[in-house]
Amino acid sequence: MRPLSLLPEYDAMFRGALDRLHQERRYRVFADLERQAGRYPYAIWHSGEGKREVVIWCSNDYLGMSQHPKVMGAMIDAVSRMGTGAGGTRNIAGTNHPLVALEQELADLHGKEAALVFTSGYVSNEAGISTIAKLLPGCLLLSDALNHNSMIEGVRKAGAEKQIWQHNDPEHLERLLRAADPERPKLIVCESLYSMDGDIAPLHRICDLAERYGALTYVDEVHAVGMYGPRGGGIAERDGVMERIDIVEGTLAKAYGCLGGYLAAGTNLIDAVRSYAPGFIFTTALPPPVCAAATAAIRHLKASTAERVRHQDRAARLKSVLTAADLPVMPSESHIVPVHVGDPEKCRAASDLLMSEHGIYIQPINYPTVPRGMERLRLTPTPYHDDALMDQLVHAMMKVWDKLHLCYRRESGFTRGHEAP
Ligand code: PLP
């Protein structure tokens, strides 16, 4: 019988791969956290030394919807009526009714004819971009330089020619479009809100160019849906360009507090992706309770603006208290509040000290997620982070900054001040 562990020569290869990550200072450690329903943003941290209550400051559950009574209620109700799993791929098991309702809700949210739900935002980008491009013979993909890995993988998998345009630079995009064969199908791929810097794409200008040069637009609204626009339709809704975007991609896992990703677009495009995308066809559908909960979250945020107003207020206050304390807040146009550290080990050390000495959880963001030298703490205040929590955070960060001799704002070069969210 084979021993349970790998053969030593194979094991050595995995060890070697891990050693490389350690040497490059890129090895990731995940905190063991237990979220507390009804007590957002508090969680229990399970560390080697036991359990401790901490405050989460970096969650993408941006509005705390994962703990909203309507969302939890919808999930519990669906579990009791339908059980947990979906029972298979949609081809085999059919579509559970809550998923039909969810797709209708999403199509309506984005003012599109149809929507298609995937098991995650990652899969929706990878499967969506690659399938759409493959169905357009000779397609040229024009991708923003800072697009998320899931979009990069979608572009790569498409196997089509790609050109990368400089981040949020419509002039560069136009140069590429102008040089391209006018007869050729073109797909412009970008995000609406970039989650590491909190900057926002010039969607109006991108749509103008798409119309002028006959290109399709594919916009990832993962970090904006639920949070921007009068009904939470994202930056495209806020900026009044929703009907000019051909394909909207989003997630149910961030502002909507659940799991899953989706595309919203015209009927034929959605039907074609449904029929051709392996990442959609050959995997089990989302569980009905998750679909029911996501639908409840979307419906609530379509009607209620209180969460969005409070969210923006919290982001503005956090930027202003950090700036007043001379902490190096990087410029951001949105609810994302990055604080510059500029060194991977110091970034990890700052995160560790905040957690162990102050009960504050902020994951360090290091290369390759951001360029080397741009390592940071990325804060995401939610409607539940009150003034007292913010004051406690600033006090703790200053202690950590002093202890590690980190640069304050004036020394760091980030003196432009924050822009209003
Ligand atoms: N698109 C962007 C821009 C993201 O930042 C992420 C994840 O953070 C995704 C897509 C993937 O979404 P999901 O977490 O639903 O897989």
Coordinates of C-alpha atoms and ligand atoms in Angstrom, one line a residue, residues 60 120-122 125 148 150 191 195 220 222-223 249 251 253-254 260, ligand 1:
N60 CA -15.6 43.2 0.9
S120 CA -18.5 33.2 -8.7
G121 CA -17.5 36.6 -10.2
Y122 CA -14.2 35.1 -11.0
N125 CA -15.2 36.9 -16.0
H148 CA -8.4 41.8 -12.3
S150 CA -10.2 36.8 -13.6
E191 CA -13.6 47.6 -14.5
S195 CA -10.5 47.9 -5.9
D220 CA -16.8 44.6 -14.4
V222 CA -17.9 43.9 -9.0
H223 CA -16.8 46.6 -6.6
E249 CA -20.4 41.7 -15.0
T251 CA -20.7 39.7 -8.1
A253 CA -20.4 38.1 -3.0
K254 CA -19.4 41.6 -2.0
G260 CA -21.9 34.0 -7.2
Ligands
PLP1 N1 -13.6 41.1 -10.5 C1 -12.9 41.9 -9.7 C2 -12.5 43.2 -10.2 C3 -12.6 41.5 -8.4 O1 -11.8 42.2 -7.6 C4 -13.0 40.2 -8.0 C5 -12.6 39.6 -6.7 O2 -12.3 40.3 -5.8 C6 -13.7 39.4 -8.9 C7 -14.0 39.9 -10.2 C8 -14.1 38.0 -8.5 O3 -15.3 38.1 -7.9 P1 -15.8 36.9 -6.9 O4 -15.1 37.2 -5.6 O5 -17.3 36.9 -6.9 O6 -15.3 35.6 -7.5

